[in-house]
PDB file of C-alpha atoms and ligand atoms in Angstrom:
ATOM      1  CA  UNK A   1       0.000   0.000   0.000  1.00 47.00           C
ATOM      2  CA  UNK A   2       1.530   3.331  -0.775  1.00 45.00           C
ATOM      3  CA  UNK A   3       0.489   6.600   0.379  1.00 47.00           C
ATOM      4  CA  UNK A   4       1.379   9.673  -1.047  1.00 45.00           C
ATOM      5  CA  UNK A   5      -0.518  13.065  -1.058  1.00 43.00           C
ATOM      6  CA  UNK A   6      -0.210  15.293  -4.531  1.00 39.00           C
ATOM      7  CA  UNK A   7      -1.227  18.155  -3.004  1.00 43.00           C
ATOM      8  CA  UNK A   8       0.925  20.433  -0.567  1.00 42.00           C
ATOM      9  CA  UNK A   9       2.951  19.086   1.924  1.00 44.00           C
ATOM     10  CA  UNK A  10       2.693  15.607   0.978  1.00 51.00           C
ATOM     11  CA  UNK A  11       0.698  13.999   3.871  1.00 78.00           C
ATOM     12  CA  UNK A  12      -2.724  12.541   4.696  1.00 90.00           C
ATOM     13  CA  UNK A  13      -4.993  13.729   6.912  1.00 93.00           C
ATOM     14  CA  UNK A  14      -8.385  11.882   7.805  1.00 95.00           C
ATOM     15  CA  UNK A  15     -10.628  13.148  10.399  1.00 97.00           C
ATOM     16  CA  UNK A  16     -13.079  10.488  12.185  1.00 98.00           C
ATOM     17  CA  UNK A  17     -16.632  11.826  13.095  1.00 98.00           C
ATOM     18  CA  UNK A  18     -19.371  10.844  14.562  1.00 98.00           C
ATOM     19  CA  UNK A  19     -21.843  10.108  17.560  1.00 98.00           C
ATOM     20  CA  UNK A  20     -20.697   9.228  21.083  1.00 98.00           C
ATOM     21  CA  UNK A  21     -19.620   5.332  21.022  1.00 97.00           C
ATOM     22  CA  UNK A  22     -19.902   5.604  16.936  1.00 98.00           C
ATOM     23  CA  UNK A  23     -17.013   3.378  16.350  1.00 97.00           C
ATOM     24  CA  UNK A  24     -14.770   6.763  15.871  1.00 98.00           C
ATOM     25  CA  UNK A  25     -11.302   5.670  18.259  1.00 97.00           C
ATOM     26  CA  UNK A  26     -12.121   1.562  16.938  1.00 97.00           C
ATOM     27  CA  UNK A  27     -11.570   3.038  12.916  1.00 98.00           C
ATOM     28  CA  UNK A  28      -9.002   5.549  14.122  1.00 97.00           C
ATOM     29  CA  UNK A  29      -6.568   2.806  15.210  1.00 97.00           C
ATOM     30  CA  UNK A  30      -7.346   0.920  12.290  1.00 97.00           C
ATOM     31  CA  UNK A  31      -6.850   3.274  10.034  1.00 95.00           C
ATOM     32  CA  UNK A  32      -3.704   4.332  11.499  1.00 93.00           C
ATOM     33  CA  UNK A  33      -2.107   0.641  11.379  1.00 94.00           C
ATOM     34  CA  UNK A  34      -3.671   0.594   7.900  1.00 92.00           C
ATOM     35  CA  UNK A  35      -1.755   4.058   7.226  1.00 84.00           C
ATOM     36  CA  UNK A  36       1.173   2.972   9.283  1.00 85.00           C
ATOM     37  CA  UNK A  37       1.102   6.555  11.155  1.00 84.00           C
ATOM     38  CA  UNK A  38       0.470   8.517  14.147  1.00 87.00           C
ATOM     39  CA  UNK A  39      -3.243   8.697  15.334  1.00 93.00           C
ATOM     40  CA  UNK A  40      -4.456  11.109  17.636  1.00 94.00           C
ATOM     41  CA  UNK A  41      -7.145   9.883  20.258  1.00 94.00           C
ATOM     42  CA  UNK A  42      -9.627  12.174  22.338  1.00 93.00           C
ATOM     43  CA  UNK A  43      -8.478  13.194  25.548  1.00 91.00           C
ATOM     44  CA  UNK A  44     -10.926  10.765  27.871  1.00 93.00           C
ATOM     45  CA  UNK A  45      -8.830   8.737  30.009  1.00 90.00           C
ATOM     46  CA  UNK A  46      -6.723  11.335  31.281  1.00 92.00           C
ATOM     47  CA  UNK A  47      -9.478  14.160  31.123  1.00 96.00           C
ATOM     48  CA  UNK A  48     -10.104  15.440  34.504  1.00 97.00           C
ATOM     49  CA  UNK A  49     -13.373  17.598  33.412  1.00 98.00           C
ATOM     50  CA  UNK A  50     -15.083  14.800  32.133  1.00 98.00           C
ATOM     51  CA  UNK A  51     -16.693  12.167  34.760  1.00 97.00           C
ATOM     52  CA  UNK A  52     -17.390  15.912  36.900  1.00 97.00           C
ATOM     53  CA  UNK A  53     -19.536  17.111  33.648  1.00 98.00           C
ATOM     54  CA  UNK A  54     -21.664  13.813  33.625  1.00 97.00           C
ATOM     55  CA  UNK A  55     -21.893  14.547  37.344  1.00 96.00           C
ATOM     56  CA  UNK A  56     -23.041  18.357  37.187  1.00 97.00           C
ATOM     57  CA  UNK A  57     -23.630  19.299  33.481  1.00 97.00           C
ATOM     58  CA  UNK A  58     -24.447  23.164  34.535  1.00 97.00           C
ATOM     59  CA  UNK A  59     -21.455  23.339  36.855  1.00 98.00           C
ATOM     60  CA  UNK A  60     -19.090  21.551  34.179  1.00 98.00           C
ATOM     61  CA  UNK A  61     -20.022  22.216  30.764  1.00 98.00           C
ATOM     62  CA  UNK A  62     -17.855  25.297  29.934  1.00 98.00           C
ATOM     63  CA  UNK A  63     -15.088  24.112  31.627  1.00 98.00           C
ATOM     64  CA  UNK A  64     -15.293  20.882  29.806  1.00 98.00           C
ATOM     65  CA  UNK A  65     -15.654  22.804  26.695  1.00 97.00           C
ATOM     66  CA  UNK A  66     -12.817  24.585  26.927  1.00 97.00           C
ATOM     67  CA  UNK A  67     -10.647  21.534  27.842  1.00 97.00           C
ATOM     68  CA  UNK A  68     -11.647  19.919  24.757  1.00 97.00           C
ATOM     69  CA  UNK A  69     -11.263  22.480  22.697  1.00 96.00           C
ATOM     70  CA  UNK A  70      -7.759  23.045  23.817  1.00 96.00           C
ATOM     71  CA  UNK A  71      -6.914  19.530  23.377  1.00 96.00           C
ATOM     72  CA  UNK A  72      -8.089  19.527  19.956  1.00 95.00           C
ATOM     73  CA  UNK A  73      -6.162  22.288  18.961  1.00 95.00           C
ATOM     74  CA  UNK A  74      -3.433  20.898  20.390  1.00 94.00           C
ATOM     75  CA  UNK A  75      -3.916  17.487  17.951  1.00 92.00           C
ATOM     76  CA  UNK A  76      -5.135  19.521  14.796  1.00 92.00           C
ATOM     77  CA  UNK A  77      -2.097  21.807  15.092  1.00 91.00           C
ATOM     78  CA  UNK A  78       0.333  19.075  15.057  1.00 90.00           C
ATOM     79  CA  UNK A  79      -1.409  16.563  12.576  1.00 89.00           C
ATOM     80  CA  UNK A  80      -1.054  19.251  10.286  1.00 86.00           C
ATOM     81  CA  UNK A  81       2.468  19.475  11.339  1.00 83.00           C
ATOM     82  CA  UNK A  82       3.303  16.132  10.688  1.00 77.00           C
ATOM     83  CA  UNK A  83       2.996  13.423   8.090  1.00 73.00           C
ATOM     84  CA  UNK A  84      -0.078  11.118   7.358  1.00 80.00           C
ATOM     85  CA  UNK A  85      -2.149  11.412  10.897  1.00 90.00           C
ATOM     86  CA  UNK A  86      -5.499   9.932  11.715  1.00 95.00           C
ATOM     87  CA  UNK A  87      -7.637  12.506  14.066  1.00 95.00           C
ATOM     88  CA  UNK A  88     -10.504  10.816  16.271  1.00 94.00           C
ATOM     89  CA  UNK A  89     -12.584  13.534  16.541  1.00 92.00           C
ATOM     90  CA  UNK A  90     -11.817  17.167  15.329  1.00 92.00           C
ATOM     91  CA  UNK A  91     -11.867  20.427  16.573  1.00 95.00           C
ATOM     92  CA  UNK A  92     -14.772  21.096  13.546  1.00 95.00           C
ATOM     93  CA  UNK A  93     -17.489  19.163  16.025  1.00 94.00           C
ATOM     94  CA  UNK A  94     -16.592  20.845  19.397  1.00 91.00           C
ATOM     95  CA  UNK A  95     -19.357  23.435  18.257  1.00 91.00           C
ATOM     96  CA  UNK A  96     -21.986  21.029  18.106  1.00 96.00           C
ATOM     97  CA  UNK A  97     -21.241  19.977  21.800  1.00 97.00           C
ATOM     98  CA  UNK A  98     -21.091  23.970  22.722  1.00 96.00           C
ATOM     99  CA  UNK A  99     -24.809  24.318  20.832  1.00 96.00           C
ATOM    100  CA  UNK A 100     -26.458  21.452  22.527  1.00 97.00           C
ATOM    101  CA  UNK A 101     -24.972  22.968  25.889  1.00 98.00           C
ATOM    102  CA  UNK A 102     -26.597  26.199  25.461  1.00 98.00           C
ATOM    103  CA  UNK A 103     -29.589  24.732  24.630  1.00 97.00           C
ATOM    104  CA  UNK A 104     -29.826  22.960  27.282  1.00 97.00           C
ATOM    105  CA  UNK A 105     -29.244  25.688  29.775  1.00 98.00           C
ATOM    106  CA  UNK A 106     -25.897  24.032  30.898  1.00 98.00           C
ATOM    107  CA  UNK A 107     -23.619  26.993  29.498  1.00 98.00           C
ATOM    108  CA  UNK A 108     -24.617  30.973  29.327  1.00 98.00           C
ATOM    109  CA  UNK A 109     -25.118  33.162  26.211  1.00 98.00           C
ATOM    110  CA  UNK A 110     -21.910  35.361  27.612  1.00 98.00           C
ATOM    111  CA  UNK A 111     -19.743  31.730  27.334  1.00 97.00           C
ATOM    112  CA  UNK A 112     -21.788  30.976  24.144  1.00 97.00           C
ATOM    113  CA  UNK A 113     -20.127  33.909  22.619  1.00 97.00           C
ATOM    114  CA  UNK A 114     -16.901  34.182  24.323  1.00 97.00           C
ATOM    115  CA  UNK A 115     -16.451  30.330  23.215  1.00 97.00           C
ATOM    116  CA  UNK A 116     -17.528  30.958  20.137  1.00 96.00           C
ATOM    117  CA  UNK A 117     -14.688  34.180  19.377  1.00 97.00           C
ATOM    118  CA  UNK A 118     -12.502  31.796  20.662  1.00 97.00           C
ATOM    119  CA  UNK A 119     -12.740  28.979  18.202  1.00 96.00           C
ATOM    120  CA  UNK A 120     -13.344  31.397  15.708  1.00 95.00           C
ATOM    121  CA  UNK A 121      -9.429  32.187  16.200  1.00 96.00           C
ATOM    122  CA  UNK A 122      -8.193  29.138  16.895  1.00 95.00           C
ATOM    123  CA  UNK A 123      -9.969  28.327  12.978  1.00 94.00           C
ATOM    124  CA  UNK A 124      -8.290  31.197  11.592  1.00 94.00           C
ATOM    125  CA  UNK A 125      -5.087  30.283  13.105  1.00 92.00           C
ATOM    126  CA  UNK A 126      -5.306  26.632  11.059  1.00 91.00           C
ATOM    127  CA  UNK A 127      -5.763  28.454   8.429  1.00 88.00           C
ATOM    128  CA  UNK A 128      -2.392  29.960   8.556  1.00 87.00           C
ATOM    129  CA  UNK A 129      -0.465  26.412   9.176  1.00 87.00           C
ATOM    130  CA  UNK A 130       0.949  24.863   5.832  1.00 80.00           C
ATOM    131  CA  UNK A 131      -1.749  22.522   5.467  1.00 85.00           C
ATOM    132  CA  UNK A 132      -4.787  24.283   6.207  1.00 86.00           C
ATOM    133  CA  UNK A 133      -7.898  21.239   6.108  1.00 92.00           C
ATOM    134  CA  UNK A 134      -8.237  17.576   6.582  1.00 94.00           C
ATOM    135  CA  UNK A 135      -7.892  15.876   3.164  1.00 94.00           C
ATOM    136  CA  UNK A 136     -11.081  13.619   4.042  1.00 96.00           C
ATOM    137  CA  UNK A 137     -13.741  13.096   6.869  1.00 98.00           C
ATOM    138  CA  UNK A 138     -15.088   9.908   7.471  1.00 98.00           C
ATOM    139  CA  UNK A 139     -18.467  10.181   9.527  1.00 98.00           C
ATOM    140  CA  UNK A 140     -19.827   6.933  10.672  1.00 98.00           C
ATOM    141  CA  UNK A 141     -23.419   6.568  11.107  1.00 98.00           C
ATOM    142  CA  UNK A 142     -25.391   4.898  13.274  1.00 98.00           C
ATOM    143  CA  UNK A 143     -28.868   4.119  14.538  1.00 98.00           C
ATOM    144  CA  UNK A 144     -29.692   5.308  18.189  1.00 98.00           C
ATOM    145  CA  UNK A 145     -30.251   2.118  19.402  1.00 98.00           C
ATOM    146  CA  UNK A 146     -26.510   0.938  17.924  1.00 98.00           C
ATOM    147  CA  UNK A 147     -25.550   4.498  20.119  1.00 98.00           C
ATOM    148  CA  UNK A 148     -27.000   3.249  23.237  1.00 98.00           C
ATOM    149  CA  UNK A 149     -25.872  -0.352  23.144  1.00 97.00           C
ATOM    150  CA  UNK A 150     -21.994   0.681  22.433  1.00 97.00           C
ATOM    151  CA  UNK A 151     -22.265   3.029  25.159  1.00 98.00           C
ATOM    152  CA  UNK A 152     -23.157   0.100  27.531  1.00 97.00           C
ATOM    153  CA  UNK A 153     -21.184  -2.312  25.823  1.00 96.00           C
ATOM    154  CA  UNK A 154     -18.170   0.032  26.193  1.00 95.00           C
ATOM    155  CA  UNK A 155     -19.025  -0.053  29.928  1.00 95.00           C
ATOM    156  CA  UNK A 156     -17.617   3.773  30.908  1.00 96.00           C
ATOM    157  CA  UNK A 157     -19.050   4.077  34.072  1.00 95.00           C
ATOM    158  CA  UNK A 158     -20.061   8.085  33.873  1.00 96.00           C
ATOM    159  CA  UNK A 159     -21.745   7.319  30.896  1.00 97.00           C
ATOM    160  CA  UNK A 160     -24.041   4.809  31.404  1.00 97.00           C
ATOM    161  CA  UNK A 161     -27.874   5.024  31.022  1.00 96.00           C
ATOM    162  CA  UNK A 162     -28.412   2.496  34.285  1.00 94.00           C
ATOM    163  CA  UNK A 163     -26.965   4.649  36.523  1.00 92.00           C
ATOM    164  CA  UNK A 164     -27.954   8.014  35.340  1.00 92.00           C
ATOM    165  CA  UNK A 165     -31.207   7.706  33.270  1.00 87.00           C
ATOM    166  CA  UNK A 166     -31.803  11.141  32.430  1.00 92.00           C
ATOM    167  CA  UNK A 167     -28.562  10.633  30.049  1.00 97.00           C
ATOM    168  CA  UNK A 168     -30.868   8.513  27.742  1.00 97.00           C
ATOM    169  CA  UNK A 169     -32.438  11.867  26.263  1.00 97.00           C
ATOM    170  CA  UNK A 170     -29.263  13.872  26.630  1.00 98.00           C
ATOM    171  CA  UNK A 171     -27.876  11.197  24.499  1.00 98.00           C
ATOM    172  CA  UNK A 172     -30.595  11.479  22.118  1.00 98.00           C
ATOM    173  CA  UNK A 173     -30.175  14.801  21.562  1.00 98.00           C
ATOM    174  CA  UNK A 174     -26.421  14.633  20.508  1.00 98.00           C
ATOM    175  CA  UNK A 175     -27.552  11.576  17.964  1.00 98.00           C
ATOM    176  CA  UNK A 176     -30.014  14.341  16.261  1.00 98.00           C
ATOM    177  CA  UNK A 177     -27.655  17.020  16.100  1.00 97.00           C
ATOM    178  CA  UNK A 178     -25.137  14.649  14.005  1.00 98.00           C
ATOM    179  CA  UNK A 179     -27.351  14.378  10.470  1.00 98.00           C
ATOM    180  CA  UNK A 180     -27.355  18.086  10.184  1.00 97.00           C
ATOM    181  CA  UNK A 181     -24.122  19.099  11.489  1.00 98.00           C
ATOM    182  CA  UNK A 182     -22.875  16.073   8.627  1.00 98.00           C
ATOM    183  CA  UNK A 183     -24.405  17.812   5.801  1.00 98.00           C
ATOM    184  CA  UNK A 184     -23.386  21.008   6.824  1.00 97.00           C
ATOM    185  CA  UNK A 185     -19.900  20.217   7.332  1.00 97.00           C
ATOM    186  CA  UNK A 186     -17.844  21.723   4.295  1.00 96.00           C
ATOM    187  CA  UNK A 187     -13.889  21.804   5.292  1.00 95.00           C
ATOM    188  CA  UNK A 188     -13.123  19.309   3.074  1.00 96.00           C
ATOM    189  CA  UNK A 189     -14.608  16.052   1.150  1.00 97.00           C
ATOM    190  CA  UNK A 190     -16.252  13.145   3.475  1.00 98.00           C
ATOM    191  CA  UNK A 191     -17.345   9.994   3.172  1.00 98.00           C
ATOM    192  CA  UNK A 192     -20.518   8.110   5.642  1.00 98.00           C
ATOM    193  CA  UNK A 193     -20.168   4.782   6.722  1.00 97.00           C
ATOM    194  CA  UNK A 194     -22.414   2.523   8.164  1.00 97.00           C
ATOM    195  CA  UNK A 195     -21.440   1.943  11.617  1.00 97.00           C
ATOM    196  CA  UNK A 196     -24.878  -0.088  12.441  1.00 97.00           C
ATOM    197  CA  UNK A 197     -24.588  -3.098   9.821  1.00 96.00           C
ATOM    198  CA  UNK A 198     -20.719  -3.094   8.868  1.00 96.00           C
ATOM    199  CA  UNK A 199     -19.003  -4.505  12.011  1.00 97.00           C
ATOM    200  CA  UNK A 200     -15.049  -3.147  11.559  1.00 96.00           C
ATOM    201  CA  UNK A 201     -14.346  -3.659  15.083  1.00 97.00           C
ATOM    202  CA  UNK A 202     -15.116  -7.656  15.032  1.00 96.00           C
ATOM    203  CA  UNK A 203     -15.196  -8.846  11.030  1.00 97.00           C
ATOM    204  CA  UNK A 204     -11.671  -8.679   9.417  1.00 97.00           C
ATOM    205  CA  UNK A 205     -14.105  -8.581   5.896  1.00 98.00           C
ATOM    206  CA  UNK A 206     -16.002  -5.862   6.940  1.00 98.00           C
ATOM    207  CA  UNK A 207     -12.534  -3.942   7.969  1.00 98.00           C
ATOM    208  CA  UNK A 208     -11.194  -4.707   4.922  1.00 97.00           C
ATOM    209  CA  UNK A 209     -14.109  -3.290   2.839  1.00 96.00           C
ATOM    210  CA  UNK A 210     -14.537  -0.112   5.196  1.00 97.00           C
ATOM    211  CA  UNK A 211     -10.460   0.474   4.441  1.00 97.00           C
ATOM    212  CA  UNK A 212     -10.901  -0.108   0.551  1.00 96.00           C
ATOM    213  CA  UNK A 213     -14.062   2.197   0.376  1.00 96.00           C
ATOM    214  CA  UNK A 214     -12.015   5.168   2.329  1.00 95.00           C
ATOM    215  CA  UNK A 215      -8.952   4.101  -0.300  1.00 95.00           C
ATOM    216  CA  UNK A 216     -10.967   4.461  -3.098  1.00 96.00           C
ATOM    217  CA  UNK A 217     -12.853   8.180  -2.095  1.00 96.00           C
ATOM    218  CA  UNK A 218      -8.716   8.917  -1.874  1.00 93.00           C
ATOM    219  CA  UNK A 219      -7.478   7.718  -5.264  1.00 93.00           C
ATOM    220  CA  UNK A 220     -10.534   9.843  -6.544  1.00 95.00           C
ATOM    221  CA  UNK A 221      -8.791  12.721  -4.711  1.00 93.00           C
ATOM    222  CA  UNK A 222      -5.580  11.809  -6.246  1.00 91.00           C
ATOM    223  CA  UNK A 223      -4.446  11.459  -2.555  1.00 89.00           C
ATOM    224  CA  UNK A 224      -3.909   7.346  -3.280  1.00 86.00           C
ATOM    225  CA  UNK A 225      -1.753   5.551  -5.527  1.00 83.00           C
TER     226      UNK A 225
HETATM  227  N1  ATP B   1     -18.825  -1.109  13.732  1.00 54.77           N
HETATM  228  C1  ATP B   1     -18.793  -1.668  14.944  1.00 54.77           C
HETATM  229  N2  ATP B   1     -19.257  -2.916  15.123  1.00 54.77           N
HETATM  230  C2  ATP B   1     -19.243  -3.480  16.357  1.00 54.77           C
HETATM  231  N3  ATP B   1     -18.780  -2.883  17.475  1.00 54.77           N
HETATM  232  C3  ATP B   1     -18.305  -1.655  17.355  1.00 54.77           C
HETATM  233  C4  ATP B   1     -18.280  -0.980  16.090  1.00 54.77           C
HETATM  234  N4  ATP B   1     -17.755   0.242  16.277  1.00 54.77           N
HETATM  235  C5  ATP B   1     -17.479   0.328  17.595  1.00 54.77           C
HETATM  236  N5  ATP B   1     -17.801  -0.794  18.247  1.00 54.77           N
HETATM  237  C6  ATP B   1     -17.677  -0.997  19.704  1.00 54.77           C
HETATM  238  O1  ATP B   1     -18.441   0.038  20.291  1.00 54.77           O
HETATM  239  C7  ATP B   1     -17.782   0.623  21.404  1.00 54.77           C
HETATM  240  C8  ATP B   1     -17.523   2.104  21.155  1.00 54.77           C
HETATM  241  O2  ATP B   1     -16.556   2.250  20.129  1.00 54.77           O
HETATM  242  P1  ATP B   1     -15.514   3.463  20.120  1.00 54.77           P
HETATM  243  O3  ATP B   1     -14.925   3.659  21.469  1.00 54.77           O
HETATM  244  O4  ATP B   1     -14.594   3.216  18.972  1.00 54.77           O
HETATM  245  O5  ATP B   1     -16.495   4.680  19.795  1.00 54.77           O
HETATM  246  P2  ATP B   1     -16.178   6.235  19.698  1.00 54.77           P
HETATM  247  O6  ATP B   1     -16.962   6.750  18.531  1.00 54.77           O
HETATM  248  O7  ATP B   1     -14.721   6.480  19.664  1.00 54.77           O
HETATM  249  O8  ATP B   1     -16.820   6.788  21.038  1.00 54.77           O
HETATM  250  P3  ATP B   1     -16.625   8.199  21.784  1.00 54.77           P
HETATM  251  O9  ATP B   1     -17.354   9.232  20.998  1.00 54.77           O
HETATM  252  O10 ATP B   1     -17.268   8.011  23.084  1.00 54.77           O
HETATM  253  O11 ATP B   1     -15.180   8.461  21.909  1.00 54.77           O
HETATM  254  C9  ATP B   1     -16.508  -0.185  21.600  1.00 54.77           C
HETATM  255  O12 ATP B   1     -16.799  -1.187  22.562  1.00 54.77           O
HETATM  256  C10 ATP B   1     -16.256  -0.806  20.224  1.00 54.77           C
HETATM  257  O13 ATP B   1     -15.563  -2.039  20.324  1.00 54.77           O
HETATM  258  N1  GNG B   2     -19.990  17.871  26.513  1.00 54.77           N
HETATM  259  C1  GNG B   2     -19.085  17.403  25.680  1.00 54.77           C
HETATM  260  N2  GNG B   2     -18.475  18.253  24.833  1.00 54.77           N
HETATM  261  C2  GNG B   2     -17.554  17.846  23.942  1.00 54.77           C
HETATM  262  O1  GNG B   2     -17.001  18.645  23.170  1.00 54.77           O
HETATM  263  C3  GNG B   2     -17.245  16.471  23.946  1.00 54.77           C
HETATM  264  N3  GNG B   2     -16.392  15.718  23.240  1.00 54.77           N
HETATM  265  C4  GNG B   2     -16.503  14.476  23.690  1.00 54.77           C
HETATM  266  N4  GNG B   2     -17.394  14.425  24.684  1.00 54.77           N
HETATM  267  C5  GNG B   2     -17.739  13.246  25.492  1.00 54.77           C
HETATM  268  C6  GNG B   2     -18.637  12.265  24.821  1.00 54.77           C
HETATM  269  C7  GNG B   2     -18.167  10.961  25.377  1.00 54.77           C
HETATM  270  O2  GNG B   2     -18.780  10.736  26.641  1.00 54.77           O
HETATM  271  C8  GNG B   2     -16.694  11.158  25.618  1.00 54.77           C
HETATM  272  C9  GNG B   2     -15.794  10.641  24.541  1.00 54.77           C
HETATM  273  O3  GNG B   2     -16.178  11.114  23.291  1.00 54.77           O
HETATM  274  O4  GNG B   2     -16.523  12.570  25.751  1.00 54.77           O
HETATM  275  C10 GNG B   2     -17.888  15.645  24.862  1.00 54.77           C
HETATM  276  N5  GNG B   2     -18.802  16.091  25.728  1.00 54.77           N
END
């Protein structure tokens, strides 16, 4: 397999998207092996915001915001730094998190805007660096239902619906913000995938055929040999 990028820089970026327990870290390491390069996980086990937000959304929310957002700075700046890099999760879906919040009463209109200034800067800032955009985005789709039983199946223990069952709606909501935020998303070309019938994390087959479809949306790009 050889990868080689035609356009500036020669690297490969791919950005994973997608709904909490989507399958976003399981392709991410795949595609990274598959890539043979550096792939840059969400900050969750080390996060010291997050358990407190699942806690006490109101108290937590901004501060969690923040966090991420720093963190994904942090991993956009560098993958564009570097050669082919695999990002799980990108700092283009920390607004829907930030939306949901304020609709939900969890952050103000004041942090609303000051958050939003804020990314708006860190943005323009990316579009100084050398490479300025992922070179694909692979959003995988899948069924509520498939959302709820990878959550549990996952077994995080903030996270689960047993223990706190108001997060079955709050999880609902972030499953209908994806469709939307998907078609609206125009940084660079993407690709859906069915996370709810192809089974990558279990099924070498289905692997394999997720891997050749994202191959073949890059040798359209001229991205693949
Ligand atoms: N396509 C799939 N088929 C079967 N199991 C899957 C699939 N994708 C993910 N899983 C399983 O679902 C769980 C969640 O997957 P993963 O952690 O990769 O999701 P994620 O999108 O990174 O979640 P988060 O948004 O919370 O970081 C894991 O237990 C994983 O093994
Ligand atoms: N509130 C909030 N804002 C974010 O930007 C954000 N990004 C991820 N997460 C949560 C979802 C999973 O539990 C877990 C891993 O994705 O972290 C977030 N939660």
């Amino acid at each position: 397999m050889c990868w080689f990028n035609l356009e500036e820089e020669n690297t490969i970026l791919i950005v994973l998207a997608g709904t909490i327990g989507a399958g976003k870290s399981s392709l991410a390491k795949a595609l990274g092996e598959h890539l043979g390069t550096e792939v840059f996980y969400e900050a969750v086990d080390n996060n010291p915001v997050l358990d407190l937000y699942y806690e006490d959304p109101k108290k937590y929310a901004f501060l969690l915001q923040i966090y991420f957002l720093n963190k994904r700075f942090e991993s956009i700046k560098m993958a564009y730094r570097q050669d082919n890099n695999v990002l799980d999760r990108s700092i283009f879906e920390d607004e829907l998190f930030l939306t949901l919040n304020y609709k939900n009463g969890n952050v103000t209109k004041t942090e609303l805007d000051i958050y939003k200034d804020l990314l708006a800067n860190m943005l323009e800032e990316l579009e100084g660096m050398p490479k300025k955009r992922p070179d694909l985005l692979v959003y995988i789709d899948v069924s509520f239902e498939t959302m709820l039983s990878r959550i549990a199946q996952r077994g995080r223990s903030f996270e689960q619906v047993e223990s706190q069952p108001g997060l079955e709606e709050y999880y609902n909501q972030v499953h209908g913000e994806y469709p939307e935020w998907y078609e609206n998303y125009d940084v660079s070309p993407k690709i859906k995938i069915d996370g709810d019938s192809i089974d990558f994390v279990n099924n070498p087959e289905d692997l394999e055929a997720v891997l050749q479809q994202i191959d073949d949306r890059l040798r359209k790009l001229d991205l693949l040999a």
